Amino acid sequence: MDIGFIGLGNMGLPMARRLIEAGHNLVVFDTRKEAVDKLVARGASAATSPKEVADKVETVMASLPSLQASLEVATGANGVIEGSRAKRFIDLSTVGSQMASKIHGLLAKRDIVQIDCPVSGGVGGAEKGTLAVMVSGPKAEFELLKPALDVIGKVFFIGEKPGAAQTMKLANNFLSATAIVATSEAVVMGVKAGLDPAVMIDVINAGSGMNTASRDKFPRSVLPRTFDFGFATGLMVKDVRLALEEMKQLGLSMEVADAVGRLWETVIAAEGAESDFTAAIKPIERKAGVVVGGKN
């Protein structure tokens, strides 16, 4: 396929690279020239704006860091909406169902189909092509796009309702956000009582407490104190806030979600939006007066 790809960050760059390696022809755009140059060296063509991408191809994908970025790229001045060829806009970002529905309505006025396509699995999943790819939109468009999406991960059709895949993504990321802070509290409790955190993680992973934080994040980024898993605290907090908003709109009881949300607000205040989200353990450690992992 001829595919436009906008947003070549930590997730977008490896996804775009995999599409090129699979034989797709890419037209790429990012505000950072060095990111564009990396893919041009692999055979992609460069564009100077989202509009120029949408002038050159019918299928435009985007992987962007914020709701406002998705809205502007899709529907703003010099955006995809102004392109002469674009027929479909596939948003790989996490923007929540409300924003997805808004973008859907605006693009529909120009006969451009908006496809929700958030992904989960982190930078490692993007590099390996093992992401969970959640799709909502017209079934015929899904069938057309599926061969390309198969390149970046395991594809799930969530439904035709605009925003449905976003709801699925928020449910997933709420669980991921809960896992890292809950595991942090559990391990800090053990360390405060004199347990070895590495042994704790081994036991948890062999038992019923195993989760994505204990399985992946703690061994790789928390116990070694590298805090480099590759997902920013600011992005996690954005997703948690979106999940809380959606739960409220649905009139749900959300005692656990509220508590998780408060914890992540503490993390972003203490560690900053640019910190790695595995640094969530740090404010919990400070309150307990312990350090988990490292050489202590």
Backbone as CSV, one residue per row, in Angstrom:
resi,resn,N_x,N_y,N_z,CA_x,CA_y,CA_z,C_x,C_y,C_z
1,MET,0.831,-1.196,0.000,0.000,0.000,0.000,0.869,1.252,0.000
2,ASP,0.312,2.331,-0.516,0.912,3.647,-0.338,0.319,4.223,0.948
3,ILE,1.169,4.509,1.926,0.712,4.921,3.253,1.440,6.188,3.680
4,GLY,0.685,7.131,4.220,1.287,8.287,4.862,1.449,7.990,6.336
5,PHE,2.523,8.451,6.936,2.741,8.219,8.361,3.217,9.515,8.998
6,ILE,2.434,9.994,9.974,2.710,11.261,10.647,2.992,10.982,12.123
7,GLY,4.133,11.463,12.606,4.501,11.248,14.009,5.483,10.112,14.154
8,LEU,6.762,10.447,14.208,7.823,9.436,14.218,8.569,9.461,15.547
9,GLY,7.810,9.337,16.626,8.398,9.323,17.955,8.802,7.929,18.384
10,ASN,8.818,7.694,19.703,9.255,6.401,20.232,8.447,5.236,19.691
11,MET,7.152,5.449,19.469,6.286,4.395,18.945,6.163,4.477,17.422
12,GLY,5.993,5.695,16.918,5.746,5.863,15.492,6.899,5.425,14.612
13,LEU,8.114,5.744,15.024,9.274,5.408,14.190,9.407,3.911,13.947
14,PRO,9.385,3.069,15.000,9.505,1.631,14.716,8.298,1.062,13.962
15,MET,7.106,1.593,14.194,5.948,1.108,13.434,6.102,1.452,11.950
16,ALA,6.512,2.682,11.671,6.716,3.095,10.279,7.825,2.281,9.624
17,ARG,8.896,2.038,10.381,10.002,1.255,9.837,9.549,-0.154,9.454
18,ARG,8.731,-0.760,10.291,8.241,-2.110,9.994,7.376,-2.118,8.729
19,LEU,6.605,-1.072,8.536,5.777,-0.986,7.325,6.654,-0.902,6.078
20,ILE,7.736,-0.129,6.165,8.672,-0.037,5.032,9.310,-1.399,4.775
21,GLU,9.742,-2.059,5.845,10.399,-3.359,5.708,9.457,-4.411,5.113
22,ALA,8.149,-4.217,5.326,7.164,-5.157,4.784,6.806,-4.850,3.329
23,GLY,7.410,-3.796,2.776,7.214,-3.504,1.367,6.219,-2.404,1.057
24,HIS,5.681,-1.742,2.074,4.756,-0.635,1.836,5.533,0.630,1.484
25,ASN,4.915,1.481,0.666,5.537,2.744,0.265,5.057,3.847,1.199
26,LEU,5.989,4.458,1.933,5.610,5.438,2.940,5.995,6.864,2.547
27,VAL,5.059,7.764,2.838,5.313,9.207,2.815,5.232,9.657,4.261
28,VAL,6.303,10.243,4.795,6.371,10.482,6.238,6.514,11.966,6.558
29,PHE,6.001,12.321,7.744,6.163,13.689,8.248,6.327,13.669,9.754
30,ASP,7.258,14.487,10.237,7.435,14.733,11.660,8.053,16.117,11.792
31,THR,7.833,16.753,12.923,8.424,18.077,13.123,9.941,18.001,13.312
32,ARG,10.447,16.778,13.595,11.888,16.601,13.790,12.513,16.006,12.530
33,LYS,13.364,16.796,11.879,13.970,16.371,10.625,14.777,15.088,10.777
34,GLU,15.446,14.925,11.930,16.293,13.738,12.098,15.468,12.458,12.079
35,ALA,14.238,12.516,12.568,13.374,11.334,12.548,12.950,11.017,11.119
36,VAL,12.607,12.047,10.368,12.226,11.858,8.964,13.403,11.282,8.178
37,ASP,14.593,11.825,8.411,15.780,11.389,7.664,16.065,9.902,7.866
38,LYS,15.795,9.394,9.054,16.041,7.974,9.319,15.209,7.088,8.393
39,LEU,13.972,7.495,8.131,13.108,6.675,7.276,13.324,6.954,5.790
40,VAL,13.709,8.183,5.471,14.058,8.477,4.079,15.249,7.611,3.663
41,ALA,16.171,7.398,4.598,17.332,6.545,4.316,16.918,5.102,4.056
42,ARG,15.736,4.723,4.529,15.231,3.364,4.310,14.267,3.288,3.128
43,GLY,14.066,4.421,2.439,13.257,4.388,1.224,11.965,5.171,1.275
44,ALA,11.664,5.796,2.407,10.444,6.600,2.500,10.612,7.922,1.777
45,SER,9.487,8.547,1.455,9.495,9.900,0.907,9.108,10.875,2.011
46,ALA,9.690,12.068,2.004,9.415,13.060,3.037,8.348,14.034,2.568
47,ALA,7.520,14.470,3.508,6.548,15.524,3.255,6.813,16.659,4.230
48,THR,6.320,17.837,3.905,6.586,19.017,4.727,5.429,19.378,5.649
49,SER,4.307,18.653,5.539,3.149,18.943,6.387,2.177,17.774,6.319
50,PRO,1.248,17.676,7.291,0.191,16.658,7.185,-0.627,16.804,5.907
51,LYS,-0.878,18.036,5.480,-1.622,18.247,4.238,-0.892,17.642,3.050
52,GLU,0.426,17.840,2.989,1.180,17.289,1.865,1.143,15.763,1.883
53,VAL,1.198,15.167,3.071,1.024,13.714,3.161,-0.321,13.318,2.555
54,ALA,-1.377,14.043,2.946,-2.732,13.722,2.490,-2.962,14.106,1.038
55,ASP,-2.073,14.894,0.446,-2.127,15.175,-0.993,-1.552,14.015,-1.802
56,LYS,-0.709,13.195,-1.151,0.039,12.184,-1.888,-0.520,10.779,-1.753
57,VAL,-1.257,10.494,-0.669,-1.741,9.127,-0.439,-3.198,9.140,0.017
58,GLU,-3.865,7.998,-0.158,-5.255,7.860,0.290,-5.350,7.422,1.746
59,THR,-4.313,6.748,2.244,-4.316,6.187,3.595,-3.263,6.881,4.448
60,VAL,-3.713,7.554,5.498,-2.800,8.301,6.377,-2.878,7.728,7.786
61,MET,-1.736,7.356,8.338,-1.643,6.914,9.728,-0.962,8.006,10.553
62,ALA,-1.299,8.052,11.840,-0.670,9.032,12.721,-0.446,8.430,14.100
63,SER,0.708,8.725,14.681,1.041,8.300,16.042,1.519,9.527,16.786
64,LEU,0.640,10.093,17.631,0.884,11.418,18.193,0.746,11.415,19.717
65,PRO,1.377,12.393,20.402,1.481,12.318,21.862,0.330,12.923,22.651
66,SER,-0.567,13.673,21.999,-1.607,14.358,22.766,-2.897,14.462,21.971
67,LEU,-3.984,14.756,22.684,-5.277,14.939,22.035,-5.217,16.114,21.064
68,GLN,-4.605,17.217,21.518,-4.540,18.409,20.680,-3.729,18.149,19.411
69,ALA,-2.655,17.378,19.538,-1.841,17.072,18.358,-2.652,16.270,17.344
70,SER,-3.414,15.288,17.806,-4.244,14.497,16.888,-5.282,15.364,16.209
71,LEU,-5.927,16.246,16.987,-6.954,17.122,16.427,-6.367,18.054,15.381
72,GLU,-5.217,18.653,15.678,-4.605,19.596,14.746,-4.092,18.907,13.481
73,VAL,-3.446,17.758,13.653,-2.930,17.034,12.490,-4.077,16.583,11.580
74,ALA,-5.156,16.125,12.198,-6.283,15.621,11.409,-7.110,16.734,10.791
75,THR,-7.420,17.776,11.581,-8.450,18.731,11.150,-8.001,20.188,11.161
76,GLY,-6.766,20.469,11.547,-6.314,21.851,11.645,-5.830,22.416,10.326
77,ALA,-5.361,23.659,10.389,-4.783,24.297,9.206,-3.593,23.481,8.720
78,ASN,-3.553,23.239,7.417,-2.490,22.426,6.823,-2.534,20.984,7.306
79,GLY,-3.719,20.559,7.752,-3.891,19.205,8.254,-4.364,18.230,7.197
80,VAL,-4.577,17.001,7.632,-5.016,15.939,6.716,-6.327,16.316,6.033
81,ILE,-7.197,17.006,6.744,-8.513,17.367,6.222,-8.414,18.218,4.953
82,GLU,-7.289,18.908,4.771,-7.102,19.775,3.609,-6.433,19.062,2.434
83,GLY,-6.046,17.807,2.633,-5.388,17.057,1.561,-6.342,16.710,0.429
84,SER,-5.798,16.559,-0.750,-6.628,16.317,-1.935,-6.882,14.840,-2.218
85,ARG,-6.110,13.942,-1.607,-6.246,12.514,-1.921,-6.724,11.659,-0.759
86,ALA,-6.517,12.104,0.445,-6.776,11.257,1.617,-8.232,10.784,1.668
87,LYS,-8.389,9.475,1.901,-9.718,8.877,2.052,-9.939,8.335,3.456
88,ARG,-8.840,8.084,4.167,-8.974,7.499,5.510,-7.824,7.977,6.403
89,PHE,-8.167,8.210,7.674,-7.193,8.663,8.671,-7.191,7.667,9.804
90,ILE,-6.062,6.976,9.981,-5.937,5.937,11.007,-5.138,6.518,12.163
91,ASP,-5.807,6.733,13.306,-5.143,7.344,14.452,-4.677,6.257,15.412
92,LEU,-3.357,6.079,15.472,-2.742,5.085,16.343,-2.537,5.617,17.764
93,SER,-2.924,6.865,17.994,-2.723,7.533,19.278,-3.828,7.155,20.266
94,THR,-3.613,7.513,21.532,-4.644,7.347,22.549,-5.239,8.718,22.837
95,VAL,-6.490,8.923,22.420,-7.117,10.243,22.550,-8.442,10.190,23.302
96,GLY,-8.937,8.988,23.620,-10.231,8.870,24.280,-11.373,8.898,23.279
97,SER,-12.506,8.363,23.677,-13.619,8.206,22.739,-14.239,9.542,22.342
98,GLN,-14.251,10.517,23.255,-14.847,11.818,22.921,-14.086,12.522,21.809
99,MET,-12.756,12.591,21.939,-11.961,13.236,20.908,-12.021,12.454,19.605
100,ALA,-12.008,11.134,19.689,-12.106,10.319,18.483,-13.410,10.606,17.747
101,SER,-14.498,10.730,18.487,-15.796,11.027,17.873,-15.809,12.420,17.247
102,LYS,-15.145,13.369,17.914,-15.069,14.729,17.373,-14.309,14.745,16.051
103,ILE,-13.150,14.083,16.031,-12.354,14.023,14.801,-13.135,13.302,13.705
104,HIS,-13.815,12.227,14.076,-14.631,11.468,13.126,-15.652,12.378,12.447
105,GLY,-16.361,13.191,13.243,-17.390,14.067,12.696,-16.834,15.134,11.775
106,LEU,-15.687,15.707,12.154,-15.085,16.757,11.333,-14.564,16.204,10.007
107,LEU,-13.907,15.065,10.056,-13.372,14.471,8.819,-14.482,13.978,7.900
108,ALA,-15.578,13.527,8.485,-16.690,13.012,7.673,-17.237,14.091,6.739
109,LYS,-17.147,15.346,7.150,-17.638,16.444,6.307,-16.838,16.566,5.017
110,ARG,-15.620,16.011,5.029,-14.777,16.019,3.830,-14.660,14.618,3.220
111,ASP,-15.570,13.745,3.626,-15.603,12.354,3.119,-14.306,11.601,3.402
112,ILE,-13.695,11.895,4.542,-12.531,11.141,4.997,-12.970,10.275,6.173
113,VAL,-12.703,8.979,6.094,-13.109,8.044,7.135,-12.053,8.042,8.238
114,GLN,-12.517,8.229,9.472,-11.592,8.162,10.602,-11.638,6.771,11.209
115,ILE,-10.465,6.155,11.370,-10.345,4.818,11.957,-9.604,4.940,13.282
116,ASP,-10.263,4.564,14.378,-9.559,4.509,15.664,-8.667,3.286,15.668
117,CYS,-7.406,3.467,16.042,-6.488,2.336,16.017,-5.411,2.456,17.088
118,PRO,-5.791,2.661,18.356,-4.769,2.743,19.397,-4.045,1.417,19.555
119,VAL,-2.818,1.485,20.034,-1.982,0.286,20.172,-1.464,0.177,21.598
120,SER,-1.134,-1.035,22.002,-0.581,-1.281,23.329,0.543,-2.299,23.223
121,GLY,1.570,-2.100,24.043,2.691,-3.034,24.048,4.026,-2.348,24.144
122,GLY,4.016,-1.006,24.187,5.245,-0.268,24.419,6.196,-0.253,23.242
123,VAL,7.332,0.389,23.467,8.341,0.528,22.416,8.851,-0.846,21.976
124,GLY,9.014,-1.747,22.937,9.476,-3.098,22.589,8.513,-3.793,21.641
125,GLY,7.215,-3.645,21.894,6.218,-4.240,21.015,6.212,-3.605,19.639
126,ALA,6.449,-2.290,19.600,6.514,-1.603,18.309,7.720,-2.066,17.503
127,GLU,8.849,-2.268,18.191,10.074,-2.733,17.516,9.891,-4.137,16.952
128,LYS,9.228,-5.013,17.726,9.105,-6.426,17.349,7.877,-6.726,16.502
129,GLY,6.952,-5.769,16.397,5.717,-6.021,15.669,4.745,-6.885,16.447
130,THR,4.752,-6.737,17.776,3.899,-7.574,18.625,2.874,-6.748,19.406
131,LEU,2.572,-5.551,18.941,1.598,-4.703,19.623,0.201,-5.311,19.584
132,ALA,-0.612,-4.967,20.566,-2.053,-5.212,20.471,-2.632,-4.016,19.726
133,VAL,-3.256,-4.271,18.592,-3.764,-3.215,17.707,-5.286,-3.249,17.751
134,MET,-5.895,-2.234,18.344,-7.345,-2.189,18.533,-7.964,-1.275,17.484
135,VAL,-8.948,-1.772,16.747,-9.487,-1.013,15.623,-10.993,-0.865,15.743
136,SER,-11.477,0.361,15.546,-12.918,0.564,15.368,-13.138,1.475,14.172
137,GLY,-14.178,1.156,13.411,-14.494,1.887,12.190,-15.274,0.982,11.262
138,PRO,-15.589,1.463,10.065,-16.340,0.625,9.113,-15.626,-0.692,8.834
139,LYS,-16.375,-1.789,8.849,-15.775,-3.119,8.693,-15.043,-3.265,7.365
140,ALA,-15.579,-2.668,6.310,-14.928,-2.774,4.999,-13.563,-2.092,5.013
141,GLU,-13.464,-0.959,5.699,-12.178,-0.268,5.811,-11.199,-1.097,6.640
142,PHE,-11.710,-1.710,7.693,-10.865,-2.578,8.521,-10.254,-3.708,7.694
143,GLU,-11.085,-4.356,6.860,-10.588,-5.459,6.036,-9.527,-4.976,5.048
144,LEU,-9.704,-3.767,4.536,-8.733,-3.200,3.600,-7.389,-2.948,4.283
145,LEU,-7.453,-2.475,5.522,-6.238,-2.072,6.235,-5.545,-3.206,6.974
146,LYS,-6.270,-4.279,7.246,-5.744,-5.320,8.119,-4.378,-5.862,7.677
147,PRO,-4.130,-6.117,6.388,-2.802,-6.627,6.014,-1.655,-5.702,6.430
148,ALA,-1.872,-4.396,6.366,-0.832,-3.464,6.802,-0.725,-3.454,8.324
149,LEU,-1.867,-3.486,9.001,-1.847,-3.446,10.467,-1.245,-4.715,11.051
150,ASP,-1.394,-5.844,10.335,-0.799,-7.101,10.793,0.713,-6.993,10.946
151,VAL,1.323,-6.054,10.223,2.772,-5.867,10.275,3.209,-5.328,11.633
152,ILE,2.326,-4.563,12.300,2.745,-3.925,13.553,2.264,-4.675,14.786
153,GLY,1.401,-5.673,14.620,0.989,-6.421,15.802,-0.216,-7.302,15.574
154,LYS,-0.801,-7.776,16.667,-2.002,-8.605,16.623,-3.218,-7.690,16.585
155,VAL,-4.035,-7.853,15.558,-5.107,-6.903,15.278,-6.434,-7.417,15.825
156,PHE,-7.156,-6.525,16.504,-8.471,-6.852,17.063,-9.497,-5.853,16.538
157,PHE,-10.583,-6.354,15.950,-11.669,-5.472,15.524,-12.625,-5.295,16.697
158,ILE,-12.746,-4.076,17.197,-13.541,-3.800,18.391,-14.993,-3.509,18.036
159,GLY,-15.223,-2.853,16.911,-16.592,-2.537,16.505,-16.596,-1.369,15.543
160,GLU,-17.773,-1.002,15.069,-17.883,0.071,14.084,-18.122,1.434,14.719
161,LYS,-18.505,1.480,15.981,-18.817,2.741,16.647,-17.566,3.595,16.789
162,PRO,-17.615,4.875,16.373,-16.453,5.755,16.561,-16.064,5.832,18.038
163,GLY,-14.791,5.641,18.316,-14.300,5.718,19.685,-14.281,4.411,20.445
164,ALA,-14.858,3.344,19.878,-14.929,2.073,20.604,-13.539,1.526,20.931
165,ALA,-12.623,1.631,19.978,-11.261,1.132,20.227,-10.558,1.978,21.285
166,GLN,-10.909,3.261,21.352,-10.326,4.117,22.386,-10.764,3.671,23.777
167,THR,-12.038,3.307,23.918,-12.521,2.801,25.206,-11.760,1.540,25.591
168,MET,-11.547,0.652,24.630,-10.793,-0.572,24.883,-9.378,-0.239,25.339
169,LYS,-8.729,0.711,24.677,-7.359,1.090,25.028,-7.298,1.675,26.432
170,LEU,-8.272,2.509,26.786,-8.255,3.116,28.121,-8.447,2.061,29.202
171,ALA,-9.300,1.068,28.942,-9.467,-0.020,29.909,-8.151,-0.762,30.101
172,ASN,-7.459,-1.033,29.002,-6.169,-1.718,29.063,-5.133,-0.898,29.822
173,ASN,-5.029,0.391,29.496,-3.989,1.209,30.122,-4.293,1.523,31.582
174,PHE,-5.581,1.538,31.947,-5.915,1.679,33.360,-5.372,0.488,34.142
175,LEU,-5.499,-0.706,33.586,-4.962,-1.893,34.253,-3.435,-1.844,34.317
176,SER,-2.799,-1.381,33.258,-1.346,-1.252,33.252,-0.889,-0.238,34.293
177,ALA,-1.592,0.896,34.359,-1.257,1.935,35.337,-1.444,1.431,36.762
178,THR,-2.490,0.644,36.965,-2.754,0.075,38.288,-1.670,-0.919,38.668
179,ALA,-1.238,-1.732,37.709,-0.248,-2.768,37.988,1.063,-2.176,38.494
180,ILE,1.528,-1.095,37.880,2.836,-0.569,38.270,2.793,0.059,39.661
181,VAL,1.715,0.803,39.978,1.695,1.424,41.314,1.344,0.401,42.393
182,ALA,0.487,-0.561,42.084,0.147,-1.586,43.079,1.349,-2.473,43.371
183,THR,2.080,-2.850,42.335,3.275,-3.661,42.531,4.334,-2.882,43.300
184,SER,4.439,-1.591,43.009,5.387,-0.748,43.745,5.067,-0.742,45.235
185,GLU,3.805,-0.585,45.580,3.421,-0.570,46.994,3.694,-1.919,47.652
186,ALA,3.411,-3.006,46.933,3.635,-4.337,47.498,5.114,-4.592,47.759
187,VAL,5.960,-4.225,46.784,7.395,-4.485,46.935,8.005,-3.556,47.990
188,VAL,7.576,-2.315,48.035,8.057,-1.402,49.078,7.691,-1.940,50.458
189,MET,6.496,-2.488,50.600,6.103,-3.103,51.869,7.094,-4.199,52.259
190,GLY,7.431,-5.064,51.310,8.362,-6.155,51.586,9.742,-5.662,51.956
191,VAL,10.252,-4.676,51.205,11.586,-4.144,51.477,11.619,-3.473,52.852
192,LYS,10.558,-2.773,53.197,10.480,-2.143,54.521,10.538,-3.195,55.639
193,ALA,10.011,-4.381,55.343,10.021,-5.473,56.331,11.291,-6.306,56.264
194,GLY,12.214,-5.961,55.348,13.491,-6.646,55.276,13.611,-7.700,54.188
195,LEU,12.618,-7.802,53.279,12.690,-8.803,52.211,13.572,-8.316,51.065
196,ASP,14.090,-9.267,50.310,14.900,-8.978,49.122,13.945,-8.710,47.960
197,PRO,14.004,-7.519,47.330,13.048,-7.211,46.271,13.156,-8.134,45.061
198,ALA,14.367,-8.576,44.739,14.533,-9.477,43.593,13.858,-10.822,43.860
199,VAL,14.002,-11.327,45.091,13.330,-12.569,45.457,11.821,-12.364,45.445
200,MET,11.373,-11.207,45.931,9.943,-10.909,45.912,9.374,-10.989,44.499
201,ILE,10.069,-10.363,43.553,9.582,-10.355,42.169,9.565,-11.779,41.598
202,ASP,10.581,-12.584,41.930,10.593,-13.978,41.465,9.401,-14.751,42.011
203,VAL,9.092,-14.533,43.285,7.968,-15.238,43.905,6.642,-14.771,43.302
204,ILE,6.484,-13.450,43.153,5.250,-12.908,42.571,5.032,-13.458,41.171
205,ASN,6.114,-13.525,40.389,5.983,-14.001,39.011,5.732,-15.499,38.917
206,ALA,6.011,-16.233,40.005,5.712,-17.666,40.038,4.351,-17.925,40.678
207,GLY,3.741,-16.877,41.206,2.493,-17.049,41.929,1.341,-16.287,41.312
208,SER,0.287,-16.115,42.097,-0.953,-15.534,41.585,-0.904,-14.019,41.469
209,GLY,0.150,-13.380,41.994,0.251,-11.926,41.909,0.915,-11.425,40.639
210,MET,1.363,-12.315,39.776,2.090,-11.919,38.577,1.273,-10.956,37.717
211,ASN,1.923,-9.915,37.222,1.268,-8.946,36.338,2.323,-8.343,35.413
212,THR,1.915,-7.453,34.536,2.872,-6.921,33.555,3.985,-6.113,34.220
213,ALA,3.697,-5.477,35.350,4.743,-4.716,36.039,5.779,-5.642,36.658
214,SER,5.316,-6.697,37.343,6.256,-7.620,37.969,7.012,-8.441,36.923
215,ARG,6.329,-8.755,35.834,6.947,-9.592,34.786,7.948,-8.818,33.941
216,ASP,7.616,-7.568,33.589,8.425,-6.830,32.622,9.125,-5.609,33.217
217,LYS,8.350,-4.740,33.860,8.896,-3.440,34.243,9.894,-3.537,35.390
218,PHE,9.572,-4.332,36.410,10.476,-4.406,37.569,11.816,-5.046,37.211
219,PRO,11.849,-6.206,36.552,13.156,-6.790,36.236,14.006,-5.905,35.325
220,ARG,13.366,-5.234,34.371,14.132,-4.494,33.379,14.496,-3.077,33.812
221,SER,13.583,-2.396,34.513,13.795,-0.965,34.726,13.732,-0.488,36.168
222,VAL,13.089,-1.251,37.063,12.959,-0.791,38.443,14.080,-1.355,39.313
223,LEU,14.220,-2.682,39.351,15.264,-3.281,40.199,16.667,-2.796,39.819
224,PRO,16.990,-2.632,38.513,18.323,-2.095,38.166,18.424,-0.576,38.365
225,ARG,17.290,0.080,38.688,17.238,1.526,38.905,17.575,2.313,37.638
226,THR,17.266,1.756,36.472,17.533,2.469,35.222,16.351,3.340,34.799
227,PHE,15.139,2.930,35.177,13.920,3.699,34.869,13.913,4.161,33.408
228,ASP,14.003,3.177,32.530,14.137,3.477,31.094,13.259,2.565,30.241
229,PHE,12.057,2.266,30.721,11.224,1.312,29.992,10.732,1.880,28.664
230,GLY,10.644,3.213,28.570,10.337,3.815,27.275,8.956,4.410,27.136
231,PHE,8.257,4.661,28.265,6.940,5.291,28.207,6.912,6.392,29.261
232,ALA,6.554,7.601,28.848,6.658,8.753,29.739,5.536,8.788,30.767
233,THR,5.866,9.286,31.942,4.863,9.468,32.991,3.725,10.358,32.507
234,GLY,4.048,11.406,31.752,3.019,12.305,31.241,2.002,11.596,30.370
235,LEU,2.472,10.649,29.568,1.558,9.900,28.705,0.682,8.958,29.524
236,MET,1.262,8.334,30.543,0.465,7.457,31.387,-0.599,8.243,32.152
237,VAL,-0.214,9.389,32.678,-1.182,10.212,33.401,-2.292,10.684,32.461
238,LYS,-1.932,11.040,31.230,-2.953,11.413,30.246,-3.969,10.288,30.072
239,ASP,-3.473,9.055,29.942,-4.364,7.910,29.723,-5.233,7.632,30.945
240,VAL,-4.652,7.764,32.141,-5.428,7.548,33.360,-6.522,8.606,33.485
241,ARG,-6.184,9.849,33.216,-7.187,10.913,33.267,-8.313,10.652,32.270
242,LEU,-7.963,10.229,31.064,-8.986,9.923,30.060,-9.883,8.770,30.517
243,ALA,-9.275,7.755,31.131,-10.068,6.620,31.624,-11.037,7.076,32.709
244,LEU,-10.570,7.917,33.622,-11.434,8.431,34.681,-12.583,9.254,34.107
245,GLU,-12.284,10.071,33.101,-13.336,10.867,32.459,-14.393,9.964,31.831
246,GLU,-13.922,8.925,31.140,-14.869,8.023,30.479,-15.717,7.275,31.500
247,MET,-15.095,6.834,32.597,-15.855,6.149,33.647,-16.934,7.064,34.231
248,LYS,-16.581,8.331,34.452,-17.546,9.288,34.994,-18.704,9.498,34.027
249,GLN,-18.382,9.624,32.737,-19.435,9.820,31.737,-20.391,8.634,31.680
250,LEU,-19.877,7.456,31.982,-20.705,6.250,31.969,-21.429,6.030,33.301
251,GLY,-21.177,6.905,34.279,-21.852,6.799,35.564,-21.407,5.636,36.411
252,LEU,-20.123,5.279,36.298,-19.625,4.087,36.976,-19.101,4.395,38.374
253,SER,-19.174,3.386,39.240,-18.478,3.417,40.523,-17.019,3.089,40.261
254,MET,-16.095,3.863,40.821,-14.690,3.700,40.434,-13.746,4.002,41.584
255,GLU,-13.953,3.342,42.704,-13.120,3.581,43.871,-11.645,3.273,43.604
256,VAL,-11.365,2.144,42.960,-9.975,1.785,42.657,-9.380,2.779,41.666
257,ALA,-10.141,3.111,40.636,-9.644,4.041,39.618,-9.335,5.407,40.216
258,ASP,-10.181,5.889,41.108,-9.920,7.175,41.759,-8.611,7.131,42.547
259,ALA,-8.398,6.038,43.276,-7.169,5.907,44.063,-5.946,5.853,43.152
260,VAL,-6.051,5.098,42.060,-4.946,5.007,41.096,-4.681,6.379,40.481
261,GLY,-5.742,7.098,40.153,-5.586,8.431,39.590,-4.858,9.368,40.530
262,ARG,-5.200,9.321,41.829,-4.520,10.181,42.807,-3.041,9.833,42.908
263,LEU,-2.733,8.538,42.875,-1.329,8.114,42.937,-0.530,8.652,41.755
264,TRP,-1.114,8.568,40.561,-0.388,9.037,39.382,-0.241,10.556,39.361
265,GLU,-1.194,11.271,39.940,-1.023,12.725,40.056,0.148,13.035,40.997
266,THR,0.314,12.233,42.036,1.461,12.386,42.935,2.763,12.109,42.197
267,VAL,2.758,11.067,41.364,3.968,10.698,40.612,4.384,11.804,39.656
268,ILE,3.422,12.345,38.895,3.791,13.362,37.901,4.243,14.649,38.583
269,ALA,3.656,14.957,39.744,4.085,16.145,40.488,5.504,15.972,41.025
270,ALA,5.825,14.759,41.443,7.134,14.503,42.051,8.231,14.258,41.023
271,GLU,7.908,13.543,39.954,8.940,13.086,39.009,8.939,13.830,37.678
272,GLY,7.843,14.507,37.357,7.767,15.249,36.103,7.209,14.420,34.965
273,ALA,6.636,15.109,33.990,5.982,14.438,32.868,6.950,13.679,31.980
274,GLU,8.214,14.121,31.947,9.184,13.495,31.047,9.847,12.263,31.658
275,SER,9.628,12.023,32.944,10.231,10.844,33.574,9.624,9.573,32.994
276,ASP,10.364,8.473,33.101,9.829,7.179,32.691,8.763,6.742,33.698
277,PHE,7.694,6.123,33.211,6.595,5.799,34.125,6.972,4.753,35.165
278,THR,8.080,4.033,34.974,8.528,3.102,36.009,9.048,3.841,37.243
279,ALA,9.295,5.155,37.112,9.703,5.961,38.261,8.548,6.178,39.233
280,ALA,7.386,5.613,38.945,6.234,5.721,39.851,6.556,5.204,41.250
281,ILE,7.529,4.307,41.346,7.874,3.746,42.654,8.594,4.760,43.551
282,LYS,9.204,5.781,42.976,10.071,6.674,43.750,9.349,7.430,44.867
283,PRO,8.204,8.081,44.601,7.527,8.754,45.723,7.017,7.781,46.785
284,ILE,6.698,6.555,46.379,6.268,5.528,47.339,7.449,5.121,48.211
285,GLU,8.632,4.983,47.598,9.851,4.679,48.353,10.173,5.789,49.363
286,ARG,10.080,7.026,48.899,10.456,8.149,49.765,9.584,8.203,51.007
287,LYS,8.297,7.965,50.844,7.391,7.979,51.995,7.715,6.850,52.968
288,ALA,8.199,5.722,52.405,8.516,4.567,53.255,9.930,4.624,53.806
289,GLY,10.772,5.456,53.215,12.152,5.556,53.661,13.006,4.377,53.239
290,VAL,12.690,3.801,52.069,13.472,2.676,51.544,13.785,2.913,50.080
291,VAL,14.750,2.151,49.566,15.058,2.133,48.138,14.983,0.681,47.672
292,VAL,14.267,0.468,46.568,14.086,-0.886,46.040,15.109,-1.153,44.943
293,GLY,15.843,-2.252,45.068,16.784,-2.629,44.015,18.092,-1.889,44.111
294,GLY,18.833,-1.876,43.001,20.146,-1.239,42.989,21.142,-2.023,43.839
295,LYS,22.114,-1.320,44.375,23.199,-1.968,45.106,23.114,-1.774,46.622
296,ASN,21.984,-1.162,47.084,21.923,-0.889,48.533,21.780,-2.169,49.326
